[in-house]
mmCIF file of C-alpha atoms in Angstrom:
data_model
loop_
_atom_site.group_PDB
_atom_site.id
_atom_site.type_symbol
_atom_site.label_atom_id
_atom_site.label_comp_id
_atom_site.label_asym_id
_atom_site.label_seq_id
_atom_site.Cartn_x
_atom_site.Cartn_y
_atom_site.Cartn_z
ATOM 1 C CA MET U 1 41.830 -42.775 58.940
ATOM 2 C CA ILE U 2 42.433 -43.874 63.063
ATOM 3 C CA SER U 3 44.413 -40.450 63.345
ATOM 4 C CA LYS U 4 40.890 -38.385 61.619
ATOM 5 C CA ILE U 5 38.570 -39.947 64.385
ATOM 6 C CA ILE U 6 41.106 -39.291 66.795
ATOM 7 C CA LEU U 7 41.584 -35.436 65.798
ATOM 8 C CA SER U 8 37.433 -35.516 65.716
ATOM 9 C CA ILE U 9 37.572 -36.732 69.043
ATOM 10 C CA LEU U 10 39.582 -34.102 70.246
ATOM 11 C CA VAL U 11 37.356 -31.437 68.692
ATOM 12 C CA LEU U 12 34.642 -32.788 70.232
ATOM 13 C CA LEU U 13 35.928 -32.441 73.693
ATOM 14 C CA LEU U 14 37.966 -29.198 73.434
ATOM 15 C CA GLY U 15 35.405 -27.484 71.285
ATOM 16 C CA ASN U 16 37.520 -25.703 68.999
ATOM 17 C CA CYS U 17 37.795 -27.116 65.782
ATOM 18 C CA LYS U 18 39.840 -24.108 64.539
ATOM 19 C CA ALA U 19 42.758 -25.701 66.080
ATOM 20 C CA PHE U 20 42.837 -28.415 63.889
ATOM 21 C CA SER U 21 42.608 -29.533 60.509
ATOM 22 C CA PRO U 22 40.031 -28.323 57.669
ATOM 23 C CA ALA U 23 39.871 -32.149 56.843
ATOM 24 C CA VAL U 24 38.368 -32.665 60.784
ATOM 25 C CA CYS U 25 36.691 -29.079 60.856
ATOM 26 C CA GLY U 26 35.266 -28.825 57.497
ATOM 27 C CA ARG U 27 31.663 -30.292 56.964
ATOM 28 C CA PRO U 28 32.193 -33.175 54.666
ATOM 29 C CA LYS U 29 30.088 -33.625 51.228
ATOM 30 C CA ASN U 30 28.251 -36.600 52.348
ATOM 31 C CA PRO U 31 27.034 -37.463 55.617
ATOM 32 C CA LEU U 32 29.737 -38.657 57.863
ATOM 33 C CA PHE U 33 29.207 -40.660 60.671
ATOM 34 C CA LEU U 34 32.193 -40.694 63.506
ATOM 35 C CA SER U 35 32.081 -43.234 66.674
ATOM 36 C CA SER U 36 34.016 -43.105 69.814
ATOM 37 C CA SER U 37 33.892 -46.491 70.414
ATOM 38 C CA SER U 38 34.446 -49.573 67.990
ATOM 39 C CA TYR U 39 31.089 -51.361 68.912
ATOM 40 C CA VAL U 40 28.304 -50.108 67.238
ATOM 41 C CA GLY U 41 25.098 -51.829 68.451
ATOM 42 C CA PRO U 42 21.690 -52.487 67.183
ATOM 43 C CA VAL U 43 19.813 -49.289 69.018
ATOM 44 C CA GLN U 44 22.986 -47.303 67.675
ATOM 45 C CA GLU U 45 22.889 -48.525 64.220
ATOM 46 C CA SER U 46 18.658 -48.075 64.563
ATOM 47 C CA VAL U 47 19.192 -44.124 65.486
ATOM 48 C CA GLU U 48 21.585 -43.515 62.414
ATOM 49 C CA LEU U 49 19.611 -45.147 60.319
ATOM 50 C CA ARG U 50 16.628 -43.195 61.182
ATOM 51 C CA LEU U 51 17.999 -39.767 61.629
ATOM 52 C CA LYS U 52 19.720 -40.328 58.113
ATOM 53 C CA GLU U 53 16.342 -40.983 56.190
ATOM 54 C CA GLU U 54 14.515 -38.232 58.178
ATOM 55 C CA PHE U 55 17.044 -35.789 57.806
ATOM 56 C CA SER U 56 19.220 -36.177 54.695
ATOM 57 C CA PRO U 57 22.314 -34.839 57.117
ATOM 58 C CA THR U 58 25.735 -33.207 56.162
ATOM 59 C CA TYR U 59 27.432 -34.271 59.423
ATOM 60 C CA LEU U 60 25.805 -37.209 61.870
ATOM 61 C CA GLU U 61 27.439 -38.262 64.809
ATOM 62 C CA VAL U 62 25.965 -40.572 67.462
ATOM 63 C CA ILE U 63 27.935 -41.486 70.158
ATOM 64 C CA ASN U 64 26.733 -44.036 72.641
ATOM 65 C CA GLU U 65 27.621 -42.283 76.361
ATOM 66 C CA SER U 66 26.305 -45.280 78.216
ATOM 67 C CA HIS U 67 26.790 -45.928 81.659
ATOM 68 C CA GLY U 68 29.032 -49.005 82.306
ATOM 69 C CA GLN U 69 28.954 -51.592 79.314
ATOM 70 C CA LEU U 70 28.470 -49.691 76.335
ATOM 71 C CA GLU U 71 26.258 -53.055 75.339
ATOM 72 C CA ASP U 72 23.780 -51.547 77.412
ATOM 73 C CA GLU U 73 22.790 -48.745 74.619
ATOM 74 C CA SER U 74 20.758 -46.959 77.095
ATOM 75 C CA HIS U 75 22.424 -43.189 76.711
ATOM 76 C CA PHE U 76 23.240 -41.002 73.414
ATOM 77 C CA LYS U 77 24.517 -37.891 71.927
ATOM 78 C CA VAL U 78 23.762 -37.071 68.798
ATOM 79 C CA VAL U 79 25.324 -34.101 66.590
ATOM 80 C CA ILE U 80 23.342 -33.372 63.450
ATOM 81 C CA VAL U 81 23.642 -30.996 60.891
ATOM 82 C CA SER U 82 20.621 -30.910 58.276
ATOM 83 C CA ASP U 83 18.889 -27.711 56.572
ATOM 84 C CA GLY U 84 15.912 -29.570 57.540
ATOM 85 C CA PHE U 85 16.627 -27.476 60.662
ATOM 86 C CA GLN U 86 16.320 -23.990 58.890
ATOM 87 C CA ASP U 87 13.630 -21.480 60.416
ATOM 88 C CA LYS U 88 12.994 -23.885 63.013
ATOM 89 C CA ARG U 89 13.613 -22.999 66.882
ATOM 90 C CA LEU U 90 15.591 -25.508 68.912
ATOM 91 C CA VAL U 91 12.729 -26.865 70.471
ATOM 92 C CA GLN U 92 11.461 -27.536 67.394
ATOM 93 C CA ARG U 93 14.231 -29.482 66.064
ATOM 94 C CA HIS U 94 14.751 -30.942 69.580
ATOM 95 C CA ARG U 95 11.492 -32.328 68.948
ATOM 96 C CA LEU U 96 11.841 -33.458 65.420
ATOM 97 C CA VAL U 97 14.711 -35.575 66.441
ATOM 98 C CA ASN U 98 13.057 -37.019 69.308
ATOM 99 C CA ALA U 99 9.614 -37.653 67.076
ATOM 100 C CA SER U 100 11.664 -39.680 64.668
ATOM 101 C CA LEU U 101 13.484 -42.056 66.836
ATOM 102 C CA MET U 102 10.429 -42.666 68.819
ATOM 103 C CA LYS U 103 8.986 -46.232 69.147
ATOM 104 C CA GLU U 104 5.322 -46.545 70.756
ATOM 105 C CA GLY U 105 5.140 -42.998 72.219
ATOM 106 C CA GLN U 106 8.787 -43.344 73.841
ATOM 107 C CA LEU U 107 12.501 -43.625 72.912
ATOM 108 C CA PRO U 108 13.603 -46.936 72.984
ATOM 109 C CA PHE U 109 16.810 -46.185 75.494
ATOM 110 C CA HIS U 110 17.178 -43.741 78.547
ATOM 111 C CA ALA U 111 18.306 -40.626 77.347
ATOM 112 C CA LEU U 112 19.469 -38.539 74.466
ATOM 113 C CA THR U 113 21.529 -35.077 74.341
ATOM 114 C CA ILE U 114 20.870 -33.499 71.073
ATOM 115 C CA THR U 115 22.816 -30.732 69.079
ATOM 116 C CA ALA U 116 20.833 -29.749 66.134
ATOM 117 C CA LYS U 117 22.396 -27.503 63.858
ATOM 118 C CA THR U 118 21.536 -26.025 60.292
ATOM 119 C CA ASN U 119 24.716 -26.031 58.039
ATOM 120 C CA GLU U 120 25.267 -22.359 58.067
ATOM 121 C CA GLU U 121 25.259 -22.580 61.841
ATOM 122 C CA TRP U 122 27.320 -25.559 61.205
ATOM 123 C CA ASP U 123 30.031 -23.582 59.573
ATOM 124 C CA SER U 124 30.253 -20.666 61.527
ATOM 125 C CA ASN U 125 30.305 -22.559 65.131
ATOM 126 C CA ASN U 126 30.847 -26.060 65.302
ATOM 127 C CA SER U 127 31.160 -26.622 68.829
ATOM 128 C CA VAL U 128 29.369 -29.073 70.843
ATOM 129 C CA PRO U 129 28.779 -28.849 74.549
ATOM 130 C CA GLN U 130 29.048 -31.751 76.745
ATOM 131 C CA SER U 131 26.188 -34.150 77.750
ATOM 132 C CA PRO U 132 24.701 -32.959 81.236
ATOM 133 C CA ALA U 133 25.323 -35.656 83.527
ATOM 134 C CA CYS U 134 22.509 -38.477 84.190
ATOM 135 C CA MET U 135 20.542 -38.067 87.236
ATOM 136 C CA GLY U 136 19.576 -42.081 87.495
ATOM 137 C CA GLY U 137 17.054 -44.196 85.980
ATOM 138 C CA HIS U 138 19.246 -46.477 83.634
#
């Protein structure tokens, strides 16, 4: 299990799944959660639960990219694959993900990077871009 997680992290960092095993690259039959950290806080758990309920993803990865301590839970990256994004433009997908995470009209954290793909898009290109550098705030 540890080696699969390490390979998955390498895939994210290198962006080339084809160089790794099908077990890592292939889309799992059930939603899969991968974490780059052993710490999973209440905000991250809430993000995962809301996205699973809203989109029934075939692949879901929520990464805590917070500066300083991971317990801050201020910056997240979401990689989500769902047929719920079919026939939706990129901006529509991002709005849907944002809307599903909103509390009282705002996100409960500072920053969110989203990669949202359909199953077909993920099968043809499962690369995930790096998150942009934070410009300040939290």
